[in-house]
PDB file of C-alpha atoms and ligand atoms in Angstrom:
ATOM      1  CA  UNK A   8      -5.726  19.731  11.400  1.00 69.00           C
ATOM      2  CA  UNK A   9      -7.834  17.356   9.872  1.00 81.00           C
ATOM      3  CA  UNK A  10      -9.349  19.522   7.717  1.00 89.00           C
ATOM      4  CA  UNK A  11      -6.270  20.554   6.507  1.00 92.00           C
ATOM      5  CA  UNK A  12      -4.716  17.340   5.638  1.00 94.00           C
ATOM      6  CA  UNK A  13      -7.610  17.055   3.378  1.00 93.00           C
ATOM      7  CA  UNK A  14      -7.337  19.709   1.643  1.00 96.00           C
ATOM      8  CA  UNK A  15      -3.399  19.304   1.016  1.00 97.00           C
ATOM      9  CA  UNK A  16      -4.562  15.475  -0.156  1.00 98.00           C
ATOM     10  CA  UNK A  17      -7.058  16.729  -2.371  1.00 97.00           C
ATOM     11  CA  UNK A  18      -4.768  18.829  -3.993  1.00 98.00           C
ATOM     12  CA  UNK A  19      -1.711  16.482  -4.371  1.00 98.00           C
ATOM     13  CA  UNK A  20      -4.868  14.395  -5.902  1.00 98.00           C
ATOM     14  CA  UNK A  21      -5.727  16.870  -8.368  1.00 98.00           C
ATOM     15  CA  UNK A  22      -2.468  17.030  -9.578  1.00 98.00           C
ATOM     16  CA  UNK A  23      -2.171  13.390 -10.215  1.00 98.00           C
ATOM     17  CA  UNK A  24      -5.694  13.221 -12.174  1.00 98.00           C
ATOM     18  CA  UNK A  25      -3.897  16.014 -14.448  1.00 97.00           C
ATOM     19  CA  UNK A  26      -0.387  14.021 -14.830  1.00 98.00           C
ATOM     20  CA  UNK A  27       0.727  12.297 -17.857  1.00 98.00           C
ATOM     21  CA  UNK A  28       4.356  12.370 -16.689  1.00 98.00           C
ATOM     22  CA  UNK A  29       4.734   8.571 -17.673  1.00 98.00           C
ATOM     23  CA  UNK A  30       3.620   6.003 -19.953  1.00 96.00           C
ATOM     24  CA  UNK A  31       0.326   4.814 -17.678  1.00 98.00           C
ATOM     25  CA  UNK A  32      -1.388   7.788 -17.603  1.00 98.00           C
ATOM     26  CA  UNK A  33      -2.364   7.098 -21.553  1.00 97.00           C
ATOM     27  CA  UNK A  34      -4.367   4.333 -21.060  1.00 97.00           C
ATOM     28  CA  UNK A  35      -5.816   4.758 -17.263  1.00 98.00           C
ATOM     29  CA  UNK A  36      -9.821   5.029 -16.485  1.00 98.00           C
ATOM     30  CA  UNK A  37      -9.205   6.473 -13.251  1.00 98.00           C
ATOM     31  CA  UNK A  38      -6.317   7.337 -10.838  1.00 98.00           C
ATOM     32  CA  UNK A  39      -6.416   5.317  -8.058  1.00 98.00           C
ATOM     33  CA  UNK A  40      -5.169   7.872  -5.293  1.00 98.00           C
ATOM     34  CA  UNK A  41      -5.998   6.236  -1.545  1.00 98.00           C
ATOM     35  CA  UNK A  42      -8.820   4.142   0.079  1.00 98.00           C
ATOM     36  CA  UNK A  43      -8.872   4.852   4.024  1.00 97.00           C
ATOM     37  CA  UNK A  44      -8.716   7.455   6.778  1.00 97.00           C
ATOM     38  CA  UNK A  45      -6.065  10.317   6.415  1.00 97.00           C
ATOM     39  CA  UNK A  46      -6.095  10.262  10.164  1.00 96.00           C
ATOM     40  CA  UNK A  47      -5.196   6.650  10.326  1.00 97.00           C
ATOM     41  CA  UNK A  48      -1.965   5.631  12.555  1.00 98.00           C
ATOM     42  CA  UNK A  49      -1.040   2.797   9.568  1.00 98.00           C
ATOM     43  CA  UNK A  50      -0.225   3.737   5.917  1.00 98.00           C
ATOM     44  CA  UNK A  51      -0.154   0.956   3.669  1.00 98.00           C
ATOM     45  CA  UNK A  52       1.230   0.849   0.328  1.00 98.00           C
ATOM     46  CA  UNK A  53       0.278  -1.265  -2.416  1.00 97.00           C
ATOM     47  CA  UNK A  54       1.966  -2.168  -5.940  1.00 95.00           C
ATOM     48  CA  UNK A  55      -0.447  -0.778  -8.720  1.00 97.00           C
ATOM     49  CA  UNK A  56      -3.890  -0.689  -9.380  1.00 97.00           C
ATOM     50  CA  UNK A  57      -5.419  -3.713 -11.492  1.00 96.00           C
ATOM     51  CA  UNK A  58      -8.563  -3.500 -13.455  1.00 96.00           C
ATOM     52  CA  UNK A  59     -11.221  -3.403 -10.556  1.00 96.00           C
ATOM     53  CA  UNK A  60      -9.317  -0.403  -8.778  1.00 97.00           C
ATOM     54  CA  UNK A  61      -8.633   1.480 -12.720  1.00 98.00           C
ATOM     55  CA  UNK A  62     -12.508   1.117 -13.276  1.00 97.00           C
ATOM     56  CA  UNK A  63     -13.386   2.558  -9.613  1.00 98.00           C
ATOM     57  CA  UNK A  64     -10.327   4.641  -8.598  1.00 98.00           C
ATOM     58  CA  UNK A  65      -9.958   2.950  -4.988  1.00 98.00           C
ATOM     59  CA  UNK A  66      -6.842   1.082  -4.458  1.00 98.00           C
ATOM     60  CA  UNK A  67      -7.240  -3.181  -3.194  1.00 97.00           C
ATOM     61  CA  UNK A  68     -11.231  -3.499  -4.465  1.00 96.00           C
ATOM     62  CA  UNK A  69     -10.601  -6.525  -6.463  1.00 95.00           C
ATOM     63  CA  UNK A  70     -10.421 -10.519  -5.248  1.00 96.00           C
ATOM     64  CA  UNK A  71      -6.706  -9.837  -3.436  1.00 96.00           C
ATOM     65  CA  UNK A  72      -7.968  -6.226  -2.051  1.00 97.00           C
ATOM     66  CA  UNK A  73     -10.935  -8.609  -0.318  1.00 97.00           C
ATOM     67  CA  UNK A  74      -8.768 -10.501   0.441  1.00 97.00           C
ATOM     68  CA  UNK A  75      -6.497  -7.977   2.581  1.00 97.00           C
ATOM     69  CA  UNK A  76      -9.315  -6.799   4.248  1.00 97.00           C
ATOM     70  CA  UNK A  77     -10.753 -10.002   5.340  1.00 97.00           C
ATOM     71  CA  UNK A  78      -7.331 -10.616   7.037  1.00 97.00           C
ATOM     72  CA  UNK A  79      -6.814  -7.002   8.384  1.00 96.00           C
ATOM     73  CA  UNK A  80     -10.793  -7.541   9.952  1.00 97.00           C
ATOM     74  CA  UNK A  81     -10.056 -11.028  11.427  1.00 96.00           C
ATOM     75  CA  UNK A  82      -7.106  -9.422  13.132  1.00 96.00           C
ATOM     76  CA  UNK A  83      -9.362  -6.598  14.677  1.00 95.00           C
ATOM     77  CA  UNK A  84      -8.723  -3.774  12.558  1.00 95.00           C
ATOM     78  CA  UNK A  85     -11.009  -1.370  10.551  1.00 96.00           C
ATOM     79  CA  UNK A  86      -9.795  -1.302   7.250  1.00 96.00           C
ATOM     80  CA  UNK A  87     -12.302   1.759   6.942  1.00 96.00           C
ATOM     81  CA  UNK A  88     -10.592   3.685   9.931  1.00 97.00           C
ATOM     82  CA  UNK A  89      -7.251   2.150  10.995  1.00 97.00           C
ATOM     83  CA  UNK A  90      -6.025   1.972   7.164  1.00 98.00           C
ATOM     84  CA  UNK A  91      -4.617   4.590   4.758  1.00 98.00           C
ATOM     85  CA  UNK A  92      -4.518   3.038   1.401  1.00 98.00           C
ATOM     86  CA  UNK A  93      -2.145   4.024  -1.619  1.00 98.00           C
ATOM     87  CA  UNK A  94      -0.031   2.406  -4.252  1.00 98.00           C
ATOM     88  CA  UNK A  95       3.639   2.986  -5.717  1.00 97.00           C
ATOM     89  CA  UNK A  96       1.707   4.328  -8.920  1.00 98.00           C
ATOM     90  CA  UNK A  97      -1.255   5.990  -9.301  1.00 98.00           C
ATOM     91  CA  UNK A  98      -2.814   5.059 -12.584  1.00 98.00           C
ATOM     92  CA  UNK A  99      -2.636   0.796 -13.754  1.00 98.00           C
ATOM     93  CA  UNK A 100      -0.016  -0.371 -15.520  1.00 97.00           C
ATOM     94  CA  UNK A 101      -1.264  -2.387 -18.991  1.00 96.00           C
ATOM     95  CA  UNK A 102      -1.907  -5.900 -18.258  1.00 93.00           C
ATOM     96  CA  UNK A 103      -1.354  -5.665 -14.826  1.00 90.00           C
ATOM     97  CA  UNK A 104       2.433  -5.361 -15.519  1.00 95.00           C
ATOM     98  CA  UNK A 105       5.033  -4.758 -12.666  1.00 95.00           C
ATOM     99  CA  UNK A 106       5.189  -1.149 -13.238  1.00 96.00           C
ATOM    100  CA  UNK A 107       8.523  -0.113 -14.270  1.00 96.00           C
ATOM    101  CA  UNK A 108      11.472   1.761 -12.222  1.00 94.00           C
ATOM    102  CA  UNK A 109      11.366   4.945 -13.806  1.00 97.00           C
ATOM    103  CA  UNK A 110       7.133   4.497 -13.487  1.00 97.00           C
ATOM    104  CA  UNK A 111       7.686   4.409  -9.921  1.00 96.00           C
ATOM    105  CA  UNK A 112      10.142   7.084  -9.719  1.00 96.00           C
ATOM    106  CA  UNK A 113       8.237   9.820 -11.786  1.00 98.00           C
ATOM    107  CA  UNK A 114       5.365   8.962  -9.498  1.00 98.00           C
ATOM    108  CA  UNK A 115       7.252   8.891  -6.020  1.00 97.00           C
ATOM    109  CA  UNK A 116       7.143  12.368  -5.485  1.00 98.00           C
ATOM    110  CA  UNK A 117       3.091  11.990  -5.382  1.00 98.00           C
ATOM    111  CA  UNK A 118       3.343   9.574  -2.340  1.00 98.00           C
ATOM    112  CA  UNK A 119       6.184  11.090  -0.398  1.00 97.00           C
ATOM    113  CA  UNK A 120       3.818  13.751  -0.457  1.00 98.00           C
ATOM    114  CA  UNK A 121       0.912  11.512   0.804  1.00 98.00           C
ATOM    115  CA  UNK A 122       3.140   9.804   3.299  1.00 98.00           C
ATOM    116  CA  UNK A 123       4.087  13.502   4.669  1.00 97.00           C
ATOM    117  CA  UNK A 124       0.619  14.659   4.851  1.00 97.00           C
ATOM    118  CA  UNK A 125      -1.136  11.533   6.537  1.00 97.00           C
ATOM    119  CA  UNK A 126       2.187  11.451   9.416  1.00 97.00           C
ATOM    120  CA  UNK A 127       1.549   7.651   9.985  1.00 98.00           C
ATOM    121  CA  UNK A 128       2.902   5.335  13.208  1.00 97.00           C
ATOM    122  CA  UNK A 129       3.709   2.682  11.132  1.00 98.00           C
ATOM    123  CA  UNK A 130       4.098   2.192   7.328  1.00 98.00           C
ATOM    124  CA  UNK A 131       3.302  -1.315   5.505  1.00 98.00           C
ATOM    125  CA  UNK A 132       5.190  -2.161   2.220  1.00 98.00           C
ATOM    126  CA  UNK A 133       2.724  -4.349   1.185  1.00 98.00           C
ATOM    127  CA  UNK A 134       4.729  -7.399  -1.665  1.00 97.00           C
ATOM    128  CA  UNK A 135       7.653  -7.046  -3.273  1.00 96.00           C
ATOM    129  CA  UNK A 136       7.425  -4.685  -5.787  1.00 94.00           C
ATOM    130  CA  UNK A 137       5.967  -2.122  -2.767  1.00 96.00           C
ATOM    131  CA  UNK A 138       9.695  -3.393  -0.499  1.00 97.00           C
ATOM    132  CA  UNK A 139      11.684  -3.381  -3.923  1.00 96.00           C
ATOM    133  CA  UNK A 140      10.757   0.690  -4.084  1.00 95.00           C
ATOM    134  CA  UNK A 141      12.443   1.415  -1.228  1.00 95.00           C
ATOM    135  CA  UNK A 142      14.558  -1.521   0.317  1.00 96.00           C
ATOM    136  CA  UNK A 143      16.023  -2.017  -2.757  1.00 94.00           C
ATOM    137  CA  UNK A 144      15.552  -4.298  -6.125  1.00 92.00           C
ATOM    138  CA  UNK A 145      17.793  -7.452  -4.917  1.00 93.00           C
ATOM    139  CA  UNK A 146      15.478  -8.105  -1.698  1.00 94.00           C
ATOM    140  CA  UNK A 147      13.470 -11.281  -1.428  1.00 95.00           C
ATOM    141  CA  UNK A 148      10.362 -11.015   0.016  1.00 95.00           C
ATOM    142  CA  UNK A 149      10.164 -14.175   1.719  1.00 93.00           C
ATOM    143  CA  UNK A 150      13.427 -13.200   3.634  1.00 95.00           C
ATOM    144  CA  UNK A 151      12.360  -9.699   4.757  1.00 96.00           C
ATOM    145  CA  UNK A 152       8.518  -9.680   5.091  1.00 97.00           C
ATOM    146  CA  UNK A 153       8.106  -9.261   9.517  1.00 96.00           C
ATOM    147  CA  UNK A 154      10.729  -7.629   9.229  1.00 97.00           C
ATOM    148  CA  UNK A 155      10.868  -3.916  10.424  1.00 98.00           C
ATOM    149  CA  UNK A 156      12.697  -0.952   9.621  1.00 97.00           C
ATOM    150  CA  UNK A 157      12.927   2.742  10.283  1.00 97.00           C
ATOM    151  CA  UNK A 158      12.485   4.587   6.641  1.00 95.00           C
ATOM    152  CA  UNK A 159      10.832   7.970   5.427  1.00 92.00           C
ATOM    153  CA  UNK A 160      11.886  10.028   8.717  1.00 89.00           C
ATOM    154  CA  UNK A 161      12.435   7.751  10.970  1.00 95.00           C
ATOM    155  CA  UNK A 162       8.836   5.846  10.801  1.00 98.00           C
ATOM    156  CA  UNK A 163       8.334   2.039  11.557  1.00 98.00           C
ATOM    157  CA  UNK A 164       8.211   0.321   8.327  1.00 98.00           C
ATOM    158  CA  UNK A 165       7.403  -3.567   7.860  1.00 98.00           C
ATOM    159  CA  UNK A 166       7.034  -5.249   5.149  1.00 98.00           C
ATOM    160  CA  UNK A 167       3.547  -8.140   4.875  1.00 98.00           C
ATOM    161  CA  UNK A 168       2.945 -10.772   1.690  1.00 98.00           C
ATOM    162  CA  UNK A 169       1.095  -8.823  -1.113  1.00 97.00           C
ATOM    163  CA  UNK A 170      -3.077 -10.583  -0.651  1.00 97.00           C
ATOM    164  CA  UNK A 171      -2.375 -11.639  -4.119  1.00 96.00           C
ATOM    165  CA  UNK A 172      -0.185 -14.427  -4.065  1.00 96.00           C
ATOM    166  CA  UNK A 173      -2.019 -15.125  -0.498  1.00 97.00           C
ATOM    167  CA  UNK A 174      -5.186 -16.128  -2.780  1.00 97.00           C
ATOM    168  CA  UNK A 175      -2.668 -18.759  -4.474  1.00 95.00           C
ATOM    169  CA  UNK A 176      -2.212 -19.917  -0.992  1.00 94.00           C
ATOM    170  CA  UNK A 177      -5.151 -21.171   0.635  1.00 93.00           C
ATOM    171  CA  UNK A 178      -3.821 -22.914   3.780  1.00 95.00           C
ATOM    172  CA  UNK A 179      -4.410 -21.319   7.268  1.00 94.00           C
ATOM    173  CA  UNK A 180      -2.068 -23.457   8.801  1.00 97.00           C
ATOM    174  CA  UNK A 181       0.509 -22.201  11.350  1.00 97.00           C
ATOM    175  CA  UNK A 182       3.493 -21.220   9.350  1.00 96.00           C
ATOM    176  CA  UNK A 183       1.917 -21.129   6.359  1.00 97.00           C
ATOM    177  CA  UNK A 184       1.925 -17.299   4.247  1.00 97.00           C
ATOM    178  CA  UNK A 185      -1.766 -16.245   5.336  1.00 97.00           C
ATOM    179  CA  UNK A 186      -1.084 -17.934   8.519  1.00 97.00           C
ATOM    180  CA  UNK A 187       2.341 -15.436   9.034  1.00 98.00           C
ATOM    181  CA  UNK A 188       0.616 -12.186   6.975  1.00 98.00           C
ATOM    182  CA  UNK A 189      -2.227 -12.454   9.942  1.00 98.00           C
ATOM    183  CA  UNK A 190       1.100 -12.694  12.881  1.00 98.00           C
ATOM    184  CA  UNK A 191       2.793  -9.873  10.826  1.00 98.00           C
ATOM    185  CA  UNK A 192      -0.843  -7.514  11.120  1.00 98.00           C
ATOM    186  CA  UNK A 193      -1.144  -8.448  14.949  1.00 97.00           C
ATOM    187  CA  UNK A 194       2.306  -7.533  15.475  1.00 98.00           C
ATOM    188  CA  UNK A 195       1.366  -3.835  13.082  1.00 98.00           C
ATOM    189  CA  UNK A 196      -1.562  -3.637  15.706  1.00 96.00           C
ATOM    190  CA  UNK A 197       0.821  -3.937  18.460  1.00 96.00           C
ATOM    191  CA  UNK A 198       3.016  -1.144  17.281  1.00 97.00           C
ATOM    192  CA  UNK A 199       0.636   1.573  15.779  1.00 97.00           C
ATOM    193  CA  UNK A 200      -1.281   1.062  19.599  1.00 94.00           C
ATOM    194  CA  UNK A 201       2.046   2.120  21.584  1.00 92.00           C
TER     195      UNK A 201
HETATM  196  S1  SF4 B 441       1.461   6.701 -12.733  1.00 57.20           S
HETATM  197 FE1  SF4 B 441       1.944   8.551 -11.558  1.00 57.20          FE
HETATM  198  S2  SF4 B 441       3.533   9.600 -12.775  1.00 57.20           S
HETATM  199 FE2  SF4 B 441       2.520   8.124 -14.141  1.00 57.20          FE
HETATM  200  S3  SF4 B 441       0.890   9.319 -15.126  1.00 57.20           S
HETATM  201 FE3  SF4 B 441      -0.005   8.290 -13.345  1.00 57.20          FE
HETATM  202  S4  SF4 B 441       0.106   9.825 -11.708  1.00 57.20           S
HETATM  203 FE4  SF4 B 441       1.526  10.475 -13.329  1.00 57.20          FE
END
């Protein structure tokens, strides 16, 4: 089963090295396909790669992806084995732009296909441009993040600040943003475990 799963991500990765479907696959380095375990009970799904994750092709590498897994380690996780890593986009969008609707959409089919594969407990929209995909563009992240839903089948979805406007945020003090991202992963802990 395992074995499998790799072998249907490899390919849906091989496919995406060879796309050119939108604008961003001009000017990438690398695709940036998933960091992680396939086996992992929590998929978590990023905006876009930035210039640290273009130049190595692994998604959350730079200051905010250190970031994320400081906070995902001081809650008790692995990011290594509890964590499947992707993005709404594969390949970086210039300038580390928001990448665009139709971006996102010519690339969706990619990670439906990931999401399928790896069968998670529990998927994290991780910022708003990650919720905006698929909860819609008029949601505010500050209203929704904690929140949880059922999406793609029927899986628990929740929705955590993106790490980098966490590193604009320094505090650690009850209710502030890092403060309620680190409640937000104890309470993903809680629900991938039951
Ligand atoms: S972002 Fe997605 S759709 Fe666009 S070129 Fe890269 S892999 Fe293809």
């Amino acid at each position: 089963m395992a074995e499998e799963k790799e072998i249907k991500l490899n390919k849906i990765k091989e496919e995406c090295k060879n796309c050119y479907k939108c604008e961003l696959g001009k000017t990438r380095k690398n695709i940036v396909f998933s960091d992680g375990n396939p086996n992992a009970k929590i998929l978590l799904i990023g905006e876009a790669p930035g210039a640290d994750e273009d130049a190595t092709g692994t998604p959350f590498v730079g200051r905010a992806g250190k970031l994320l897994t400081k906070l995902i380690e001081e809650c008790g996780f692995s990011r290594k084995d509890d964590f499947y890593i992707c993005n709404t986009v594969k390949c970086r969008p210039p300038e580390n732009r928001v990448p665009t609707d139709e971006e996102k959409s010519l690339c969706e089919n990619y990670l439906l296909e990931q999401i399928k594969t790896v069968n998670p407990k529990v998927i994290v929209l991780c910022g708003a441009t990650s919720a905006k995909s698929f909860l819609g563009n008029k949601i505010k992240i500050s209203e929704i993040r904690g929140k949880w839903y059922k999406l793609f089948d029927n899986i628990d979805t929740t929705v955590i600040f993106h790490p980098s406007y966490l590193l604009r945020n320094h505090s650690e003090l009850e209710g502030s943003p890092r403060w309620l991202t680190k409640q937000d992963i104890y309470k993903i802990k809680e629900i991938s475990e039951q």
